[in-house]
Amino acid sequence: MNLRSMTLYSIFIRNFGGTFRAVEDDLPRIRDLGVDAIWLLPIHPIGEEKRKGSLGSPYAIKDYRAVNPEFGTMDDFVSLCSAAHRLGMKVLIDVVYHHTSPDSVLVKTHPEYFYRKPDGSFGNHVGDWTDIVDLDFENLDLWEELIDTLCFWARYVDGFRCDVASLVPLDFWLEARKRVETVRPGCIWLAESVEHEFIRYHRSQGLVALSDSELYQAFDICYDYDVYPEYVAYQKGEIPLSVYIDALVRQESTFRADYVKLRCTENHDRPRTAALFPDRTERENRIAFSFFQKGIAMLYCGEEWAVEHAPSLFDPDPVLREGEPMHEALLKTLIAMKKDSLFSDGVYTLEARENDVAVSTWTLENRRAIGVFSMKGRAFSAEVPMPDGTYTDLLFQTPYPVKSGRIDGAGRPVVILL
């Protein structure tokens, strides 16, 4: 399947079921949404030294080759992967290769693998990451250790989401991809790329900081953090919609023609969509707009319930799933829509209209899709590139007349297939 046709479901096991077995039990429901792959946040044991919170960050890993006993056994993990595969879903796991916990197995067995401060002590380059120590990629033996570890996990999983991939040398990722391909042909590589300011700061310190264009040499998918500052600025009312849209459009000419961006409205590092957009209509527009964009779509566990609270990375904080998932029907429609080759192989356009309305189109041969998104969830009248007539919206089965090249709506997102 074309990656742009897929939907990924991100799971923080500790706060979403708590065990591999609980996640396995939930897989049929996740698959019923239409999801194609799950991404598990780090599954490994967490360090105890300098731990943040009562349970510690899953990104302060103690042992790359073991599973967190709080989640279950290795057999439980393998069972989860097998169950996902039987349901036709792929499994990605988090890879955290920029750093480990200060008391990791590698610190004890191979202290030469780590960065040292001028006084000879272990350290890190990001000030607020106080619970980790940085790896030293100038040591090529470290490369062998990490790549062997990837090959070990590739026997069970179909891909890797690589944490702060921008801060790890490109040549390492290229070699890792080549070697893993011999174990898991077609392995999916997702890079957590970073914002421009983060790149510029690290480069100013003489450190590795890869741009998205560099990462695309080794990775299939990059985060869309290159436009995140504009996303936040628009949300805060600091810039008009047109500036945010222009940033998205620049991706079309900045990256290679087959680029794939991770499109989502929330993740474990960012606020919940329902917290940012408490109005349901506005939230529906943001979610639909995200799915309509070019790239792979992603949901974060609990998003379908419109959960407002982002679970803590450091303490017990279960995701509360009460009642029927508020956005289940909409998400099922959007996920099914995404699988149409029109949305992976077509020609894509995106424009800002007046009154915070975005209009986007996909064209493939004699087929077209037009999306109209009221980004503030308000009633709108917008110019659309389609003949006059009455059309039925894909998302809510609502009829919409188009007169003199304009469409009027009450505020909900509109997708029309021609």
Short mmCIF file of C-alpha atoms in Angstrom, two decimals:
data_model
loop_
_atom_site.label_atom_id
_atom_site.label_comp_id
_atom_site.label_asym_id
_atom_site.label_seq_id
_atom_site.Cartn_x
_atom_site.Cartn_y
_atom_site.Cartn_z
CA MET A 1 0.00 0.00 0.00
CA ASN A 2 1.18 3.52 -0.80
CA LEU A 3 2.22 5.14 2.45
CA ARG A 4 0.08 8.18 1.64
CA SER A 5 -2.95 5.89 1.73
CA MET A 6 -2.29 4.65 5.24
CA THR A 7 -3.48 5.62 8.68
CA LEU A 8 -1.25 5.08 11.70
CA TYR A 9 -2.53 4.70 15.28
CA SER A 10 -0.10 5.77 18.02
CA ILE A 11 -0.32 3.93 21.36
CA PHE A 12 1.23 4.91 24.69
CA ILE A 13 0.89 1.49 26.30
CA ARG A 14 1.35 2.63 29.90
CA ASN A 15 -1.67 4.91 29.74
CA PHE A 16 -3.75 3.08 27.15
CA GLY A 17 -4.42 -0.38 28.50
CA GLY A 18 -1.19 -0.76 30.42
CA THR A 19 -0.03 -4.09 28.99
CA PHE A 20 0.74 -5.77 25.69
CA ARG A 21 -2.22 -8.10 26.29
CA ALA A 22 -4.62 -5.19 26.81
CA VAL A 23 -3.47 -3.58 23.57
CA GLU A 24 -3.85 -6.90 21.77
CA ASP A 25 -7.43 -7.17 23.05
CA ASP A 26 -8.14 -3.69 21.64
CA LEU A 27 -6.72 -4.40 18.19
CA PRO A 28 -10.04 -5.48 16.59
CA ARG A 29 -11.60 -2.15 17.55
CA ILE A 30 -8.62 -0.23 16.19
CA ARG A 31 -8.67 -2.25 12.99
CA ASP A 32 -12.42 -1.63 12.67
CA LEU A 33 -11.65 2.08 12.34
CA GLY A 34 -9.73 1.16 9.20
CA VAL A 35 -6.27 1.67 10.72
CA ASP A 36 -3.39 0.14 8.75
CA ALA A 37 -0.57 0.23 11.30
CA ILE A 38 0.05 0.82 14.97
CA TRP A 39 3.00 2.69 16.43
CA LEU A 40 3.95 1.73 19.96
CA LEU A 41 5.76 4.33 22.03
CA PRO A 42 8.95 2.84 23.56
CA ILE A 43 8.38 -0.69 24.80
CA HIS A 44 11.69 -1.05 26.67
CA PRO A 45 12.62 -0.90 30.39
CA ILE A 46 12.97 2.63 31.76
CA GLY A 47 15.99 3.89 33.67
CA GLU A 48 15.79 4.66 37.37
CA GLU A 49 18.68 7.09 37.80
CA LYS A 50 17.56 10.74 37.48
CA ARG A 51 14.08 9.45 36.62
CA LYS A 52 11.42 12.08 35.99
CA GLY A 53 8.15 11.52 37.82
CA SER A 54 7.20 8.28 39.53
CA LEU A 55 7.54 6.02 36.50
CA GLY A 56 10.04 7.85 34.32
CA SER A 57 9.97 8.80 30.66
CA PRO A 58 9.69 5.94 28.16
CA TYR A 59 12.34 7.84 26.19
CA ALA A 60 14.94 7.27 28.94
CA ILE A 61 15.63 3.66 27.96
CA LYS A 62 17.60 1.27 30.13
CA ASP A 63 17.87 -1.77 27.85
CA TYR A 64 17.32 -1.67 24.09
CA ARG A 65 17.00 -5.45 23.82
CA ALA A 66 14.36 -6.10 26.46
CA VAL A 67 10.70 -5.21 27.00
CA ASN A 68 9.37 -3.22 29.94
CA PRO A 69 8.19 -5.84 32.45
CA GLU A 70 5.33 -3.52 33.42
CA PHE A 71 3.88 -4.24 29.97
CA GLY A 72 4.41 -8.00 30.05
CA THR A 73 6.88 -10.50 28.66
CA MET A 74 8.66 -10.82 25.35
CA ASP A 75 6.19 -13.58 24.49
CA ASP A 76 3.35 -11.13 25.15
CA PHE A 77 4.95 -8.62 22.79
CA VAL A 78 5.40 -11.22 20.06
CA SER A 79 1.77 -12.25 20.54
CA LEU A 80 0.69 -8.63 20.08
CA CYS A 81 2.68 -8.34 16.84
CA SER A 82 1.27 -11.62 15.54
CA ALA A 83 -2.30 -10.56 16.35
CA ALA A 84 -1.81 -7.26 14.52
CA HIS A 85 -0.44 -9.09 11.50
CA ARG A 86 -3.38 -11.49 11.45
CA LEU A 87 -5.68 -8.47 11.32
CA GLY A 88 -3.73 -7.03 8.39
CA MET A 89 -2.02 -4.29 10.40
CA LYS A 90 1.66 -3.43 10.54
CA VAL A 91 3.54 -2.71 13.76
CA LEU A 92 6.06 0.09 14.30
CA ILE A 93 8.05 0.56 17.48
CA ASP A 94 9.86 3.60 18.80
CA VAL A 95 13.63 3.75 18.37
CA VAL A 96 15.51 6.11 20.71
CA TYR A 97 19.08 6.19 19.45
CA HIS A 98 20.19 9.68 20.41
CA HIS A 99 20.50 8.85 24.12
CA THR A 100 19.88 6.32 26.90
CA SER A 101 19.09 6.53 30.59
CA PRO A 102 22.14 7.29 32.79
CA ASP A 103 21.96 3.74 34.22
CA SER A 104 21.45 1.91 30.94
CA VAL A 105 22.98 -1.46 30.14
CA LEU A 106 25.23 0.21 27.56
CA VAL A 107 26.51 2.77 30.08
CA LYS A 108 27.66 -0.13 32.24
CA THR A 109 29.00 -2.43 29.53
CA HIS A 110 30.27 0.10 26.98
CA PRO A 111 30.91 3.49 28.58
CA GLU A 112 33.02 4.36 25.55
CA TYR A 113 29.80 4.63 23.51
CA PHE A 114 28.81 7.86 25.27
CA TYR A 115 29.47 11.58 25.00
CA ARG A 116 31.64 13.02 27.75
CA LYS A 117 31.67 16.54 29.08
CA PRO A 118 35.02 18.38 29.42
CA ASP A 119 35.33 17.08 33.00
CA GLY A 120 35.00 13.49 31.74
CA SER A 121 31.50 12.85 33.09
CA PHE A 122 28.56 11.67 31.05
CA GLY A 123 26.27 14.42 29.79
CA ASN A 124 23.80 15.60 27.19
CA HIS A 125 23.42 18.51 24.81
CA VAL A 126 19.76 19.38 25.48
CA GLY A 127 19.50 21.10 28.84
CA ASP A 128 16.03 20.02 29.97
CA TRP A 129 16.60 16.37 29.07
CA THR A 130 18.08 15.77 32.51
CA ASP A 131 17.14 12.08 32.68
CA ILE A 132 19.34 10.91 29.79
CA VAL A 133 22.94 10.80 28.55
CA ASP A 134 23.89 11.24 24.91
CA LEU A 135 25.44 8.56 22.72
CA ASP A 136 28.65 9.31 20.79
CA PHE A 137 28.30 8.38 17.14
CA GLU A 138 31.98 8.94 16.46
CA ASN A 139 32.42 5.44 17.89
CA LEU A 140 31.73 3.06 15.00
CA ASP A 141 31.39 0.09 17.36
CA LEU A 142 28.27 1.85 18.66
CA TRP A 143 26.87 1.74 15.14
CA GLU A 144 27.24 -2.04 15.05
CA GLU A 145 25.55 -2.42 18.43
CA LEU A 146 22.57 -0.29 17.48
CA ILE A 147 22.12 -1.73 13.99
CA ASP A 148 22.31 -5.28 15.35
CA THR A 149 19.58 -4.28 17.80
CA LEU A 150 17.41 -2.95 14.98
CA CYS A 151 17.86 -6.20 13.08
CA PHE A 152 16.80 -8.11 16.21
CA TRP A 153 13.50 -6.20 16.47
CA ALA A 154 12.95 -6.27 12.71
CA ARG A 155 12.26 -9.98 13.05
CA TYR A 156 8.97 -9.03 14.73
CA VAL A 157 7.98 -5.53 13.58
CA ASP A 158 7.41 -3.82 10.25
CA GLY A 159 8.92 -0.42 10.91
CA PHE A 160 10.56 2.06 13.23
CA ARG A 161 9.62 5.54 14.41
CA CYS A 162 12.97 7.12 15.20
CA ASP A 163 13.05 9.64 18.02
CA VAL A 164 14.80 12.98 17.26
CA ALA A 165 16.21 11.34 14.14
CA SER A 166 17.57 14.74 13.07
CA LEU A 167 20.24 14.58 15.80
CA VAL A 168 21.76 11.29 14.61
CA PRO A 169 24.23 11.19 11.68
CA LEU A 170 22.70 10.53 8.27
CA ASP A 171 25.34 7.93 7.37
CA PHE A 172 24.24 5.89 10.38
CA TRP A 173 20.63 5.89 9.25
CA LEU A 174 21.62 4.97 5.68
CA GLU A 175 23.65 2.01 6.90
CA ALA A 176 20.92 0.95 9.32
CA ARG A 177 18.30 1.01 6.59
CA LYS A 178 20.48 -1.08 4.28
CA ARG A 179 21.15 -3.71 6.91
CA VAL A 180 17.57 -3.92 8.23
CA GLU A 181 16.28 -4.40 4.70
CA THR A 182 17.97 -7.82 4.65
CA VAL A 183 15.88 -8.85 7.66
CA ARG A 184 12.61 -6.99 7.00
CA PRO A 185 12.24 -6.08 3.31
CA GLY A 186 10.03 -3.01 2.94
CA CYS A 187 10.59 -1.88 6.51
CA ILE A 188 8.90 1.49 7.16
CA TRP A 189 11.11 4.30 8.45
CA LEU A 190 9.45 7.26 10.19
CA ALA A 191 11.67 10.13 11.34
CA GLU A 192 10.81 12.53 14.10
CA SER A 193 12.25 15.52 12.26
CA VAL A 194 12.43 18.80 14.14
CA GLU A 195 11.59 22.50 13.85
CA HIS A 196 13.89 24.92 12.02
CA GLU A 197 14.93 26.69 15.23
CA PHE A 198 15.96 23.39 16.81
CA ILE A 199 18.11 22.61 13.78
CA ARG A 200 19.70 26.03 13.71
CA TYR A 201 20.53 25.96 17.40
CA HIS A 202 22.21 22.55 17.25
CA ARG A 203 24.18 23.49 14.17
CA SER A 204 25.36 26.67 15.91
CA GLN A 205 26.77 24.42 18.64
CA GLY A 206 28.66 22.32 16.10
CA LEU A 207 26.26 19.38 16.50
CA VAL A 208 24.55 17.13 13.98
CA ALA A 209 21.13 18.47 12.99
CA LEU A 210 19.59 17.05 9.83
CA SER A 211 17.01 18.85 7.73
CA ASP A 212 13.97 17.02 6.40
CA SER A 213 15.57 16.97 2.94
CA GLU A 214 18.57 15.14 4.36
CA LEU A 215 16.40 12.72 6.33
CA TYR A 216 14.40 11.79 3.24
CA GLN A 217 17.54 10.10 1.92
CA ALA A 218 17.12 7.43 4.59
CA PHE A 219 13.51 7.74 5.76
CA ASP A 220 10.14 7.18 4.14
CA ILE A 221 8.21 9.61 6.35
CA CYS A 222 9.09 12.81 8.22
CA TYR A 223 7.12 14.77 10.80
CA ASP A 224 5.58 18.02 9.59
CA TYR A 225 7.33 20.05 12.28
CA ASP A 226 8.82 22.18 9.51
CA VAL A 227 5.43 23.94 9.43
CA TYR A 228 4.56 23.56 13.12
CA PRO A 229 5.60 27.11 14.06
CA GLU A 230 3.13 28.47 11.49
CA TYR A 231 0.47 26.05 12.76
CA VAL A 232 0.88 27.36 16.31
CA ALA A 233 1.07 31.00 15.21
CA TYR A 234 -2.16 30.66 13.24
CA GLN A 235 -3.87 28.94 16.16
CA LYS A 236 -2.85 31.85 18.42
CA GLY A 237 -4.12 34.42 15.93
CA GLU A 238 -0.64 35.80 15.25
CA ILE A 239 -0.73 35.13 11.49
CA PRO A 240 -3.52 34.78 8.92
CA LEU A 241 -4.50 31.40 7.49
CA SER A 242 -2.79 32.28 4.21
CA VAL A 243 0.65 32.28 5.85
CA TYR A 244 0.11 28.81 7.30
CA ILE A 245 -1.24 27.55 3.97
CA ASP A 246 1.75 29.03 2.12
CA ALA A 247 4.07 27.09 4.44
CA LEU A 248 2.24 23.85 3.61
CA VAL A 249 2.32 24.58 -0.12
CA ARG A 250 6.10 25.15 -0.01
CA GLN A 251 6.51 21.50 0.95
CA GLU A 252 5.41 20.63 -2.59
CA SER A 253 8.54 22.24 -4.05
CA THR A 254 10.95 21.80 -1.14
CA PHE A 255 11.01 18.01 -0.90
CA ARG A 256 11.30 15.20 -3.40
CA ALA A 257 8.21 14.46 -5.49
CA ASP A 258 7.27 11.36 -3.53
CA TYR A 259 7.69 12.93 -0.09
CA VAL A 260 5.45 11.63 2.70
CA LYS A 261 4.65 13.79 5.70
CA LEU A 262 3.10 12.56 8.96
CA ARG A 263 -0.19 14.43 9.28
CA CYS A 264 -1.86 14.61 12.68
CA THR A 265 -3.58 17.08 14.96
CA GLU A 266 -2.09 15.69 18.18
CA ASN A 267 0.64 13.37 19.45
CA HIS A 268 2.27 12.46 22.77
CA ASP A 269 4.41 15.63 22.72
CA ARG A 270 1.66 18.10 21.79
CA PRO A 271 -1.69 19.23 23.20
CA ARG A 272 -4.79 17.20 22.55
CA THR A 273 -6.94 18.31 19.62
CA ALA A 274 -10.00 18.55 21.86
CA ALA A 275 -8.11 20.83 24.23
CA LEU A 276 -6.95 23.12 21.43
CA PHE A 277 -10.32 23.14 19.69
CA PRO A 278 -13.09 22.63 22.26
CA ASP A 279 -15.76 23.49 19.69
CA ARG A 280 -16.72 20.23 17.98
CA THR A 281 -17.31 21.76 14.55
CA GLU A 282 -13.95 23.51 14.55
CA ARG A 283 -12.30 20.27 15.68
CA GLU A 284 -13.98 18.28 12.91
CA ASN A 285 -12.59 20.73 10.36
CA ARG A 286 -9.07 20.39 11.74
CA ILE A 287 -9.23 16.59 11.72
CA ALA A 288 -10.69 16.41 8.21
CA PHE A 289 -8.16 18.95 6.94
CA SER A 290 -5.33 16.83 8.36
CA PHE A 291 -6.57 13.70 6.57
CA PHE A 292 -7.08 15.60 3.32
CA GLN A 293 -3.47 16.75 3.18
CA LYS A 294 -0.76 14.87 1.33
CA GLY A 295 0.86 12.32 3.61
CA ILE A 296 0.21 9.47 6.02
CA ALA A 297 -2.51 10.17 8.58
CA MET A 298 -2.05 9.51 12.29
CA LEU A 299 -4.34 9.24 15.30
CA TYR A 300 -3.12 9.38 18.89
CA CYS A 301 -4.77 6.94 21.28
CA GLY A 302 -7.95 8.46 22.65
CA GLU A 303 -8.39 11.02 19.90
CA GLU A 304 -11.51 9.25 18.66
CA TRP A 305 -13.12 9.95 22.06
CA ALA A 306 -12.15 13.63 21.84
CA VAL A 307 -10.06 13.19 25.00
CA GLU A 308 -8.87 16.61 26.18
CA HIS A 309 -6.19 15.54 28.64
CA ALA A 310 -2.73 14.69 27.29
CA PRO A 311 -1.40 11.84 29.47
CA SER A 312 1.79 12.44 31.43
CA LEU A 313 4.98 10.87 30.11
CA PHE A 314 6.30 10.44 33.64
CA ASP A 315 3.47 9.26 35.91
CA PRO A 316 0.45 6.93 35.86
CA ASP A 317 -2.21 8.76 33.89
CA PRO A 318 -4.65 6.45 32.08
CA VAL A 319 -6.60 7.71 29.10
CA LEU A 320 -10.26 7.82 30.05
CA ARG A 321 -12.47 6.33 27.36
CA GLU A 322 -16.08 6.82 28.33
CA GLY A 323 -19.18 6.30 26.21
CA GLU A 324 -19.18 6.06 22.43
CA PRO A 325 -16.19 7.54 20.57
CA MET A 326 -17.37 10.99 19.51
CA HIS A 327 -15.47 11.05 16.22
CA GLU A 328 -15.63 7.37 15.28
CA ALA A 329 -17.97 7.74 12.29
CA LEU A 330 -16.06 10.71 10.88
CA LEU A 331 -12.71 8.96 11.31
CA LYS A 332 -13.94 5.77 9.64
CA THR A 333 -15.05 7.83 6.65
CA LEU A 334 -11.77 9.76 6.47
CA ILE A 335 -9.63 6.64 6.85
CA ALA A 336 -11.57 4.89 4.07
CA MET A 337 -11.30 8.02 1.90
CA LYS A 338 -7.54 8.06 2.40
CA LYS A 339 -7.20 4.60 0.85
CA ASP A 340 -8.46 5.86 -2.53
CA SER A 341 -5.51 6.25 -4.92
CA LEU A 342 -6.84 9.71 -5.75
CA PHE A 343 -5.41 10.87 -2.41
CA SER A 344 -2.01 9.25 -2.89
CA ASP A 345 -1.29 9.57 -6.60
CA GLY A 346 -3.27 12.64 -7.62
CA VAL A 347 -2.20 16.24 -8.14
CA TYR A 348 -2.75 18.25 -4.98
CA THR A 349 -3.58 21.94 -4.53
CA LEU A 350 -4.29 24.01 -1.45
CA GLU A 351 -5.45 27.63 -1.14
CA ALA A 352 -6.63 29.96 1.60
CA ARG A 353 -9.94 31.74 1.09
CA GLU A 354 -11.45 34.63 3.00
CA ASN A 355 -12.83 34.16 6.52
CA ASP A 356 -10.46 31.34 7.50
CA VAL A 357 -11.57 28.85 4.86
CA ALA A 358 -9.12 26.47 3.18
CA VAL A 359 -9.99 24.90 -0.18
CA SER A 360 -8.03 21.90 -1.41
CA THR A 361 -8.30 19.67 -4.47
CA TRP A 362 -7.01 16.31 -5.63
CA THR A 363 -7.06 15.43 -9.34
CA LEU A 364 -6.26 12.06 -10.90
CA GLU A 365 -7.09 11.53 -14.56
CA ASN A 366 -10.84 12.28 -14.81
CA ARG A 367 -11.52 12.14 -11.07
CA ARG A 368 -11.45 14.99 -8.56
CA ALA A 369 -11.99 15.63 -4.88
CA ILE A 370 -12.69 19.07 -3.44
CA GLY A 371 -12.30 19.76 0.27
CA VAL A 372 -13.64 22.89 1.95
CA PHE A 373 -12.56 23.46 5.55
CA SER A 374 -13.79 26.24 7.79
CA MET A 375 -10.80 26.34 10.10
CA LYS A 376 -12.71 28.26 12.78
CA GLY A 377 -15.84 26.13 12.42
CA ARG A 378 -17.98 29.08 11.28
CA ALA A 379 -20.57 29.41 8.53
CA PHE A 380 -18.88 30.16 5.22
CA SER A 381 -19.30 31.06 1.58
CA ALA A 382 -16.31 30.08 -0.51
CA GLU A 383 -15.27 29.98 -4.14
CA VAL A 384 -14.72 26.40 -5.35
CA PRO A 385 -13.33 25.03 -8.63
CA MET A 386 -16.36 22.99 -9.67
CA PRO A 387 -19.42 23.37 -11.90
CA ASP A 388 -22.70 24.67 -10.54
CA GLY A 389 -25.04 21.99 -9.28
CA THR A 390 -26.01 20.15 -6.11
CA TYR A 391 -23.51 17.72 -4.61
CA THR A 392 -23.57 15.31 -1.67
CA ASP A 393 -20.82 15.67 0.89
CA LEU A 394 -18.82 12.50 1.58
CA LEU A 395 -18.33 13.15 5.29
CA PHE A 396 -21.87 13.77 6.54
CA GLN A 397 -24.01 13.00 3.45
CA THR A 398 -25.25 16.58 3.37
CA PRO A 399 -26.40 18.14 0.06
CA TYR A 400 -24.56 21.31 -0.97
CA PRO A 401 -25.61 23.52 -3.88
CA VAL A 402 -22.88 25.28 -5.82
CA LYS A 403 -24.05 28.51 -7.43
CA SER A 404 -21.91 30.86 -9.52
CA GLY A 405 -18.86 28.87 -8.47
CA ARG A 406 -19.50 29.29 -4.74
CA ILE A 407 -20.49 26.91 -1.96
CA ASP A 408 -22.21 27.90 1.30
CA GLY A 409 -22.01 25.90 4.48
CA ALA A 410 -22.98 26.04 8.15
CA GLY A 411 -19.41 25.36 9.27
CA ARG A 412 -18.82 21.63 9.04
CA PRO A 413 -16.03 20.35 6.75
CA VAL A 414 -17.08 19.38 3.22
CA VAL A 415 -15.54 16.78 0.89
CA ILE A 416 -17.07 16.29 -2.54
CA LEU A 417 -15.99 13.61 -5.01
CA LEU A 418 -16.47 14.29 -8.71
#
